[in-house]
Every structure is written in structure tokens, then in C-alpha cells.
């Protein structure tokens, strides 16, 4: 008998699978919800902040939640190949789950704009990588077009099964806290994930068998973008998005209407942060909490900190920030921020090692 782990097996009552569905899983989900112990004190505010550390999924990002579902359904429907455009994480996840399923993965990525770890993974999993001399938005447009001309299933978040899988992160948070948080902060690119969380919180507010309301508590949803790639704060699409947070270097979000709906229904907001603010939050998390996320992920905490400081998120609130990807995804950006913490190089002698310790106590 096949033994399944992972989020579909765990939440199958709330996902579109049957008893006979072959699950394509790598044991994703069930990621840690870590309470921050130092940052609230450092910013001098009485708030409870938790981070949902999605970097601990099998390929190191939240994309695995959506991909297990999308590839499971693609296989169930007889698909032999999947395709996506990607800023890196979706391509890594698509590549891994395609291997698991025994089907082919094609990924379109913007040349030179993919973090090193994501490229390494996708190469290792053996996907067919197609680099284009254009950004994510261009790649996405091409993928939508080519799917009409070739037998490939799109596994970007416009595939509704992606959001089905991703909504389970909200289930896990409610299971762990016993209730939804007051505020939920996320980085926003295509806005699929913020849409999926809202779906998850909304569905979990009703009993899956009786469809009766069990709670009316859902969080205020706060979406944060990088200032150079912030169509939601601009109020319109952006043609040449730029940010060091390459994961969210997106100017034409695919879930535009859905995300505005989330903002309205949850009384939430979108805002943007400079690359410098994003990197400060990334480093704070590492150096004060021991949690290493990739730059795009830190936009959620950077936004939360700003809105806690300015009072938009009041004291006494319980806040969850999703850390969408692992810090190991982008070693170049990490190392370039650590000039002052570079390793010291010394003689391989007891005396020199002793001095290196005592001088730095
Ligand atoms: N954070 C990370 C680390 C991401 O990789 C992405 C999206 C997002 C946030 C934004 O999520 O698009 O649902 O609003 N990455 C996609 C990719 C675009 O190709 O890997 P969203």
C-alpha cells in the first residue's frame, strides 16, 4: 500500500481529490510557525508576531503546496507534461514534482534574473529550462499562448489547483493558534498566495461536513510589494519591474482582480517597500531570530514592522507573516549584505584560534 504524507493526505476532506487519486507528494506542508521573541522588543511594541516558515518545504518554498495539488490533478487528468513561467521558485517546484510524477517539466525563466539556488535546483531535477531575454511577465504571456499549441498543463498559479494546495497554509495556522490571527502579512507578486490564504481562512470558518459557520474570525490581509515592482500600490500594471527581490519582480500580476477582492473583503491593504527596507528585515530575522528567508519573503515582515510602528497595526495584535522561501535560495544577495561579518582568516594554530575567540567575546 502506498503511504502518503503531505498536505493533501492531511487535508483531503477539503481538497479536490478522491480515495483513488494517486497523490504526487514530497511530504510538503506542516511548516513551522515560529513566534518572534526579539523583534517585538527591538521595535518597542507590544505585539505577537509569528512567521510561517515556508522555506522548510521540500524544494524550499511555499510553491510546493500548490505544486503537489496541481501535479496530482495534471496526472489524474492524463497530462504528460507541465509548463510554467517563473522567477525561480515555481520552476524548482514544478521540476521536482514532475520528477516525482514521472512526467516532463518545461520552465521559462528570465535570463540572468534567477537566484542561484533556484537555478541549481531546477538544473538538478532535470527540467527543460528555457531562458528568455525578457522578464517574468513576458514569459507568462508566452506560456499562456503556447499551451494552446502544445499538450502541456500550465502549473502557474492561474491553475486553480495551485491555490487549492496553497490554502492549506491558512488551515495549519488556525490549527496551531486555535484561531485565525488578527493580521496576515504576505509578499505579493502574482498575488496567487494572498488569494489562496484568504480562501483557506474563509473555508476554515465553516465546517467541511455541515457547511455551518464555526467562526467569523478571519484576518486583515496585508500585501507588500517591492517599490520597483508595485502594481497594486500604483493601481495599474507596471511594464519594467525592478527589485533585488527577484522572486517578486512582477509587473503584471495574474491574480489582479482576486487580490483586490481579498483586500476589500478583509479590510486589508497593499503597500510597497524599498529594496533597502526589505533587506534590513531579512537581516533582522537572521541576526535576531535565527530565521533565514529569501529577500522577497522578508517583504512581509518589513511591511508588518512599518505598519506596527506607524500604528496601522495596533498594539495587542496577533500577526502572522509568511516567509515564502528559504534564504539558501539566494546566497549571492545574502553574502553581499555581510561585509562586516565576513570570516576572519588566521593561522592554523592554537594561539591564533584562542586570540580570535578572546578578542571577539
Ligand atoms: N515569495 C516568493 C519567494 C516567491 O517565489 C513568490 C512568487 C512570491 C513571494 C509571490 O507570490 O506570486 O503568489 O504573489 N514566485 C513566483 C515564481 C512568481 O515564479 O516562483 P505570489
CSV table of C-alpha atoms and ligand atoms in Angstrom, one decimal:
chain,number,residue,atom,x,y,z
A,1,UNK,CA,0.0,0.0,0.0
A,2,UNK,CA,1.3,3.5,-0.8
A,3,UNK,CA,1.8,5.5,2.3
A,4,UNK,CA,1.1,9.2,1.8
A,5,UNK,CA,2.4,12.1,3.8
A,6,UNK,CA,2.0,15.7,3.0
A,7,UNK,CA,-0.8,18.3,2.9
A,8,UNK,CA,-3.2,16.5,0.5
A,9,UNK,CA,-3.3,13.4,2.7
A,10,UNK,CA,-3.7,15.6,5.8
A,11,UNK,CA,-6.5,17.9,4.5
A,12,UNK,CA,-8.1,15.6,1.8
A,13,UNK,CA,-11.6,16.4,3.1
A,14,UNK,CA,-11.1,20.0,2.0
A,15,UNK,CA,-9.3,19.3,-1.3
A,16,UNK,CA,-10.5,18.1,-4.7
A,17,UNK,CA,-9.2,14.5,-4.5
A,18,UNK,CA,-10.9,11.2,-4.2
A,19,UNK,CA,-9.9,7.9,-2.4
A,20,UNK,CA,-8.4,6.6,-5.7
A,21,UNK,CA,-6.4,9.7,-6.6
A,22,UNK,CA,-2.7,9.0,-6.9
A,23,UNK,CA,-1.1,11.7,-4.8
A,24,UNK,CA,2.1,13.3,-6.2
A,25,UNK,CA,3.8,14.4,-2.9
A,26,UNK,CA,7.1,15.1,-1.4
A,27,UNK,CA,5.8,15.4,2.2
A,28,UNK,CA,5.2,19.2,1.8
A,29,UNK,CA,3.4,21.4,4.3
A,30,UNK,CA,3.3,21.3,8.1
A,31,UNK,CA,5.9,24.0,8.2
A,32,UNK,CA,6.9,25.7,11.5
A,33,UNK,CA,5.0,28.7,12.8
A,34,UNK,CA,7.7,30.5,14.8
A,35,UNK,CA,7.0,33.2,17.3
A,36,UNK,CA,9.4,36.1,17.2
A,37,UNK,CA,11.0,36.6,20.6
A,38,UNK,CA,13.3,39.6,20.0
A,39,UNK,CA,12.0,41.8,17.2
A,40,UNK,CA,8.8,43.0,19.0
A,41,UNK,CA,11.1,44.1,21.9
A,42,UNK,CA,13.5,45.8,19.5
A,43,UNK,CA,10.8,47.8,17.8
A,44,UNK,CA,9.3,48.6,21.2
A,45,UNK,CA,5.8,47.4,20.6
A,46,UNK,CA,3.5,45.0,22.4
A,47,UNK,CA,2.6,42.7,19.6
A,48,UNK,CA,2.7,39.0,19.0
A,49,UNK,CA,4.4,38.2,15.7
A,50,UNK,CA,4.7,34.7,14.2
A,51,UNK,CA,6.4,33.7,11.0
A,52,UNK,CA,5.2,30.8,8.9
A,53,UNK,CA,8.5,29.4,7.6
A,54,UNK,CA,7.6,28.1,4.2
A,55,UNK,CA,11.3,27.8,3.3
A,56,UNK,CA,11.2,24.4,5.0
A,57,UNK,CA,9.1,22.8,2.3
A,58,UNK,CA,10.8,20.1,0.2
A,59,UNK,CA,12.0,22.5,-2.5
A,60,UNK,CA,12.4,25.4,-0.1
A,61,UNK,CA,9.4,27.5,-0.9
A,62,UNK,CA,5.6,27.7,-0.5
A,63,UNK,CA,5.2,26.7,-4.1
A,64,UNK,CA,5.3,23.0,-3.1
A,65,UNK,CA,1.9,23.4,-1.5
A,66,UNK,CA,0.4,24.4,-4.8
A,67,UNK,CA,2.5,22.1,-6.9
A,68,UNK,CA,1.6,18.9,-5.1
A,69,UNK,CA,-2.0,19.7,-5.9
A,70,UNK,CA,-1.5,20.9,-9.5
A,71,UNK,CA,0.7,18.0,-10.5
A,72,UNK,CA,-1.6,15.5,-8.8
A,73,UNK,CA,-4.5,16.8,-10.8
A,74,UNK,CA,-2.5,17.0,-14.0
A,75,UNK,CA,-1.5,13.4,-13.7
A,76,UNK,CA,-5.1,12.4,-12.8
A,77,UNK,CA,-6.2,14.1,-16.0
A,78,UNK,CA,-3.6,12.2,-18.1
A,79,UNK,CA,-1.2,15.1,-18.7
A,80,UNK,CA,2.3,14.0,-19.8
A,81,UNK,CA,4.0,17.4,-19.4
A,82,UNK,CA,3.7,20.6,-17.3
A,83,UNK,CA,4.9,24.1,-18.1
A,84,UNK,CA,5.4,27.3,-16.2
A,85,UNK,CA,6.9,30.8,-16.3
A,86,UNK,CA,8.9,31.5,-13.2
A,87,UNK,CA,11.0,33.9,-11.2
A,88,UNK,CA,12.7,30.7,-9.9
A,89,UNK,CA,10.7,29.0,-7.1
A,90,UNK,CA,7.8,27.8,-9.2
A,91,UNK,CA,10.3,26.3,-11.7
A,92,UNK,CA,12.1,24.4,-8.9
A,93,UNK,CA,8.8,23.1,-7.5
A,94,UNK,CA,7.4,22.2,-10.9
A,95,UNK,CA,10.7,20.4,-11.8
A,96,UNK,CA,10.7,18.3,-8.6
A,97,UNK,CA,7.1,17.3,-8.7
A,98,UNK,CA,7.3,16.4,-12.4
A,99,UNK,CA,10.2,14.0,-11.5
A,100,UNK,CA,8.1,12.5,-8.7
A,101,UNK,CA,5.2,12.0,-11.2
A,102,UNK,CA,7.3,10.7,-14.0
A,103,UNK,CA,6.3,13.4,-16.4
A,104,UNK,CA,8.2,16.2,-18.2
A,105,UNK,CA,8.6,19.8,-17.0
A,106,UNK,CA,9.3,22.9,-19.2
A,107,UNK,CA,10.2,26.1,-17.4
A,108,UNK,CA,10.5,29.6,-18.8
A,109,UNK,CA,12.8,31.8,-16.8
A,110,UNK,CA,14.1,35.4,-17.3
A,111,UNK,CA,17.7,35.1,-18.2
A,112,UNK,CA,20.1,36.4,-15.5
A,113,UNK,CA,17.3,37.2,-13.0
A,114,UNK,CA,17.0,33.9,-11.2
A,115,UNK,CA,18.7,33.4,-7.8
A,116,UNK,CA,21.5,30.9,-7.8
A,117,UNK,CA,19.9,28.3,-5.6
A,118,UNK,CA,16.8,28.1,-7.6
A,119,UNK,CA,18.7,27.6,-10.8
A,120,UNK,CA,20.8,24.9,-9.2
A,121,UNK,CA,17.7,23.0,-8.1
A,122,UNK,CA,15.9,23.2,-11.4
A,123,UNK,CA,19.0,22.0,-13.2
A,124,UNK,CA,19.5,19.1,-10.8
A,125,UNK,CA,15.8,18.0,-11.1
A,126,UNK,CA,16.4,17.9,-14.8
A,127,UNK,CA,13.7,20.1,-16.1
A,128,UNK,CA,13.9,21.5,-19.6
A,129,UNK,CA,14.9,25.1,-18.8
A,130,UNK,CA,14.1,27.7,-21.4
A,131,UNK,CA,15.7,31.1,-20.7
A,132,UNK,CA,14.1,34.1,-22.4
A,133,UNK,CA,15.5,37.6,-22.9
A,134,UNK,CA,12.5,39.1,-21.3
A,135,UNK,CA,11.0,39.3,-17.7
A,136,UNK,CA,8.5,37.1,-15.9
A,137,UNK,CA,5.5,38.9,-17.3
A,138,UNK,CA,6.7,38.2,-20.9
A,139,UNK,CA,7.4,34.5,-20.0
A,140,UNK,CA,3.9,34.2,-18.5
A,141,UNK,CA,2.3,35.6,-21.7
A,142,UNK,CA,4.2,33.1,-23.8
A,143,UNK,CA,3.3,30.2,-21.6
A,144,UNK,CA,-0.4,31.0,-21.9
A,145,UNK,CA,-0.1,31.2,-25.6
A,146,UNK,CA,2.0,28.1,-26.1
A,147,UNK,CA,-0.4,26.0,-24.0
A,148,UNK,CA,-2.9,26.4,-26.9
A,149,UNK,CA,-0.4,24.9,-29.3
A,150,UNK,CA,1.3,22.1,-27.3
A,151,UNK,CA,0.0,19.3,-25.0
A,152,UNK,CA,1.2,20.9,-21.7
A,153,UNK,CA,-0.6,21.7,-18.5
A,154,UNK,CA,0.2,25.2,-17.1
A,155,UNK,CA,1.2,25.0,-13.4
A,156,UNK,CA,1.4,28.7,-12.7
A,157,UNK,CA,-1.0,30.0,-10.1
A,158,UNK,CA,-3.6,30.6,-12.8
A,159,UNK,CA,-4.1,26.9,-12.5
A,160,UNK,CA,-6.9,26.8,-9.8
A,161,UNK,CA,-5.4,23.6,-8.2
A,162,UNK,CA,-2.3,25.7,-7.2
A,163,UNK,CA,-4.5,27.9,-5.0
A,164,UNK,CA,-6.3,24.9,-3.5
A,165,UNK,CA,-3.0,23.5,-2.3
A,166,UNK,CA,-1.7,26.8,-1.1
A,167,UNK,CA,-4.8,27.5,1.0
A,168,UNK,CA,-3.7,24.7,3.4
A,169,UNK,CA,-1.1,27.1,4.9
A,170,UNK,CA,-4.0,29.0,6.4
A,171,UNK,CA,-5.5,25.8,7.8
A,172,UNK,CA,-2.3,24.9,9.5
A,173,UNK,CA,-2.1,28.4,11.1
A,174,UNK,CA,-5.6,28.1,12.5
A,175,UNK,CA,-4.9,24.6,13.7
A,176,UNK,CA,-1.8,25.7,15.5
A,177,UNK,CA,-3.1,29.0,17.0
A,178,UNK,CA,-6.6,27.7,17.7
A,179,UNK,CA,-8.0,30.7,15.8
A,180,UNK,CA,-7.1,33.0,12.8
A,181,UNK,CA,-4.6,35.8,13.6
A,182,UNK,CA,-5.7,39.4,13.6
A,183,UNK,CA,-3.4,40.3,10.7
A,184,UNK,CA,-1.8,38.2,8.0
A,185,UNK,CA,1.1,39.8,6.1
A,186,UNK,CA,2.5,38.4,2.8
A,187,UNK,CA,4.8,39.4,0.0
A,188,UNK,CA,2.9,39.8,-3.3
A,189,UNK,CA,4.0,39.1,-6.8
A,190,UNK,CA,1.2,37.5,-8.9
A,191,UNK,CA,-1.0,37.6,-5.8
A,192,UNK,CA,-1.9,34.0,-6.0
A,193,UNK,CA,-0.7,33.3,-2.5
A,194,UNK,CA,-2.6,36.1,-0.8
A,195,UNK,CA,-5.7,34.9,-2.6
A,196,UNK,CA,-5.1,31.3,-1.5
A,197,UNK,CA,-4.7,32.2,2.2
A,198,UNK,CA,-7.9,34.2,2.1
A,199,UNK,CA,-9.7,31.2,0.6
A,200,UNK,CA,-8.2,29.0,3.3
A,201,UNK,CA,-9.2,31.2,6.2
A,202,UNK,CA,-12.7,31.6,4.7
A,203,UNK,CA,-13.2,27.9,4.1
A,204,UNK,CA,-11.9,27.1,7.6
A,205,UNK,CA,-14.5,29.4,9.1
A,206,UNK,CA,-17.1,26.8,8.1
A,207,UNK,CA,-17.4,23.1,9.0
A,208,UNK,CA,-16.5,20.9,6.0
A,209,UNK,CA,-19.3,18.4,6.6
A,210,UNK,CA,-22.2,20.6,7.7
A,211,UNK,CA,-21.1,23.8,5.9
A,212,UNK,CA,-22.2,25.7,9.1
A,213,UNK,CA,-20.2,28.7,10.2
A,214,UNK,CA,-17.8,27.8,13.1
A,215,UNK,CA,-16.2,31.2,13.5
A,216,UNK,CA,-16.4,34.6,11.9
A,217,UNK,CA,-12.8,35.4,12.6
A,218,UNK,CA,-10.6,36.0,9.6
A,219,UNK,CA,-7.5,38.1,9.5
A,220,UNK,CA,-7.0,41.5,7.9
A,221,UNK,CA,-4.8,40.7,4.8
A,222,UNK,CA,-1.8,42.9,4.2
A,223,UNK,CA,0.1,42.5,0.9
A,224,UNK,CA,3.5,44.0,0.4
A,225,UNK,CA,5.4,44.6,-2.8
A,226,UNK,CA,8.8,45.9,-3.7
A,227,UNK,CA,8.7,49.6,-4.6
A,228,UNK,CA,10.1,49.0,-8.1
A,229,UNK,CA,7.6,46.3,-8.8
A,230,UNK,CA,4.4,47.5,-7.1
A,231,UNK,CA,1.4,47.5,-9.5
A,232,UNK,CA,-1.0,47.1,-6.5
A,233,UNK,CA,0.1,50.4,-4.9
A,234,UNK,CA,0.4,52.1,-8.3
A,235,UNK,CA,-3.2,50.9,-9.1
A,236,UNK,CA,-2.1,49.7,-12.6
A,237,UNK,CA,0.2,47.2,-14.3
A,238,UNK,CA,3.9,48.1,-14.5
A,239,UNK,CA,6.0,47.4,-17.6
A,240,UNK,CA,9.6,47.2,-16.3
A,241,UNK,CA,9.5,45.9,-12.8
A,242,UNK,CA,12.8,46.0,-10.9
A,243,UNK,CA,13.8,44.8,-7.5
A,244,UNK,CA,16.6,42.9,-5.8
A,245,UNK,CA,13.8,40.6,-4.5
A,246,UNK,CA,13.8,38.8,-7.9
A,247,UNK,CA,11.0,36.3,-6.8
A,248,UNK,CA,8.5,39.2,-6.9
A,249,UNK,CA,9.9,41.1,-9.9
A,250,UNK,CA,6.5,41.1,-11.5
A,251,UNK,CA,4.6,44.0,-13.1
A,252,UNK,CA,1.5,42.2,-14.4
A,253,UNK,CA,0.1,40.1,-11.5
A,254,UNK,CA,-2.1,37.2,-12.7
A,255,UNK,CA,-4.5,37.3,-9.8
A,256,UNK,CA,-5.2,41.1,-10.0
A,257,UNK,CA,-9.0,41.0,-9.5
A,258,UNK,CA,-8.9,38.2,-7.0
A,259,UNK,CA,-6.4,40.0,-4.9
A,260,UNK,CA,-8.4,43.3,-4.9
A,261,UNK,CA,-11.3,41.3,-3.7
A,262,UNK,CA,-9.2,39.9,-0.8
A,263,UNK,CA,-8.3,43.5,0.1
A,264,UNK,CA,-11.9,44.6,0.1
A,265,UNK,CA,-13.4,41.6,1.9
A,266,UNK,CA,-10.7,41.5,4.6
A,267,UNK,CA,-10.4,45.3,5.0
A,268,UNK,CA,-6.8,44.9,4.2
A,269,UNK,CA,-4.3,46.9,2.2
A,270,UNK,CA,-1.4,46.8,-0.2
A,271,UNK,CA,1.8,48.7,0.3
A,272,UNK,CA,5.3,48.8,-1.0
A,273,UNK,CA,8.8,48.8,0.5
A,274,UNK,CA,12.2,49.8,-0.9
A,275,UNK,CA,14.7,47.1,-1.5
A,276,UNK,CA,16.7,48.6,1.4
A,277,UNK,CA,13.8,48.1,3.8
A,278,UNK,CA,13.3,44.5,2.6
A,279,UNK,CA,17.0,43.7,3.1
A,280,UNK,CA,17.0,45.2,6.6
A,281,UNK,CA,14.1,43.0,7.6
A,282,UNK,CA,15.8,39.9,6.0
A,283,UNK,CA,18.9,40.6,8.1
A,284,UNK,CA,17.0,41.3,11.3
A,285,UNK,CA,15.2,38.0,11.0
A,286,UNK,CA,18.5,36.1,10.6
A,287,UNK,CA,20.5,38.0,13.2
A,288,UNK,CA,17.9,38.5,15.9
A,289,UNK,CA,15.7,35.4,15.5
A,290,UNK,CA,17.8,32.8,13.7
A,291,UNK,CA,15.4,32.5,10.7
A,292,UNK,CA,16.9,32.8,7.2
A,293,UNK,CA,14.5,33.6,4.4
A,294,UNK,CA,15.0,34.9,0.9
A,295,UNK,CA,14.7,38.7,0.2
A,296,UNK,CA,11.1,38.6,-1.3
A,297,UNK,CA,9.9,36.7,1.8
A,298,UNK,CA,11.2,39.5,4.1
A,299,UNK,CA,8.8,42.0,2.5
A,300,UNK,CA,6.1,40.6,4.7
A,301,UNK,CA,8.0,41.3,7.9
A,302,UNK,CA,9.3,44.6,6.6
A,303,UNK,CA,5.7,45.7,5.9
A,304,UNK,CA,4.5,44.4,9.2
A,305,UNK,CA,7.2,46.3,11.1
A,306,UNK,CA,6.4,49.5,9.3
A,307,UNK,CA,2.7,49.2,9.9
A,308,UNK,CA,3.2,48.2,13.6
A,309,UNK,CA,5.4,51.2,14.1
A,310,UNK,CA,3.0,53.7,12.5
A,311,UNK,CA,0.1,52.2,14.4
A,312,UNK,CA,-1.9,50.9,11.4
A,313,UNK,CA,-1.5,47.5,13.1
A,314,UNK,CA,-2.4,48.3,16.7
A,315,UNK,CA,-0.6,47.1,19.8
A,316,UNK,CA,-2.1,43.9,21.3
A,317,UNK,CA,-2.4,42.4,17.8
A,318,UNK,CA,-1.5,38.9,16.8
A,319,UNK,CA,0.2,38.9,13.4
A,320,UNK,CA,1.4,36.2,11.1
A,321,UNK,CA,4.0,36.9,8.4
A,322,UNK,CA,4.5,34.3,5.7
A,323,UNK,CA,8.2,33.7,4.9
A,324,UNK,CA,7.7,32.3,1.4
A,325,UNK,CA,11.2,31.0,0.6
A,326,UNK,CA,14.4,29.8,2.2
A,327,UNK,CA,17.3,32.1,2.5
A,328,UNK,CA,19.6,29.5,0.8
A,329,UNK,CA,17.7,30.2,-2.4
A,330,UNK,CA,19.7,33.4,-2.9
A,331,UNK,CA,23.2,33.1,-1.5
A,332,UNK,CA,24.6,36.0,-3.6
A,333,UNK,CA,22.2,38.6,-2.1
A,334,UNK,CA,22.9,37.2,1.4
A,335,UNK,CA,26.7,37.3,1.1
A,336,UNK,CA,26.7,40.7,-0.4
A,337,UNK,CA,25.0,42.1,2.7
A,338,UNK,CA,27.5,40.6,5.2
A,339,UNK,CA,30.7,42.6,4.6
A,340,UNK,CA,31.2,43.2,8.3
A,341,UNK,CA,30.6,39.6,9.3
A,342,UNK,CA,33.0,38.1,6.7
A,343,UNK,CA,35.1,35.2,8.1
A,344,UNK,CA,38.4,36.1,9.7
A,345,UNK,CA,41.4,34.2,8.3
A,346,UNK,CA,44.1,33.2,10.7
A,347,UNK,CA,47.0,30.8,11.2
A,348,UNK,CA,46.0,27.2,11.9
A,349,UNK,CA,47.5,27.4,15.4
A,350,UNK,CA,46.0,27.1,18.9
A,351,UNK,CA,47.3,30.5,19.8
A,352,UNK,CA,45.7,32.2,16.8
A,353,UNK,CA,42.4,30.5,17.3
A,354,UNK,CA,42.4,31.4,21.0
A,355,UNK,CA,43.1,35.0,20.2
A,356,UNK,CA,40.3,35.0,17.6
A,357,UNK,CA,37.9,33.9,20.3
A,358,UNK,CA,39.1,36.1,23.2
A,359,UNK,CA,39.3,39.2,21.0
A,360,UNK,CA,35.7,38.7,19.9
A,361,UNK,CA,33.9,37.8,23.2
B,1,LIG,N1,7.7,35.0,-2.4
B,1,LIG,C1,8.5,34.2,-3.1
B,1,LIG,C2,9.7,33.6,-2.5
B,1,LIG,C3,8.1,33.8,-4.4
B,1,LIG,O1,8.8,33.0,-5.1
B,1,LIG,C4,6.9,34.4,-4.9
B,1,LIG,C5,6.5,34.1,-6.3
B,1,LIG,C6,6.1,35.3,-4.1
B,1,LIG,C7,6.6,35.5,-2.8
B,1,LIG,C8,4.9,35.9,-4.6
B,1,LIG,O2,3.8,35.0,-4.5
B,1,LIG,O3,3.1,35.3,-6.9
B,1,LIG,O4,1.6,34.2,-5.2
B,1,LIG,O5,2.0,36.6,-5.0
B,1,LIG,N2,7.1,33.5,-7.1
B,1,LIG,C9,6.7,33.0,-8.5
B,1,LIG,C10,7.7,32.1,-9.1
B,1,LIG,C11,6.3,34.1,-9.3
B,1,LIG,O6,7.8,32.0,-10.3
B,1,LIG,O7,8.4,31.4,-8.3
B,1,LIG,P1,2.5,35.3,-5.5
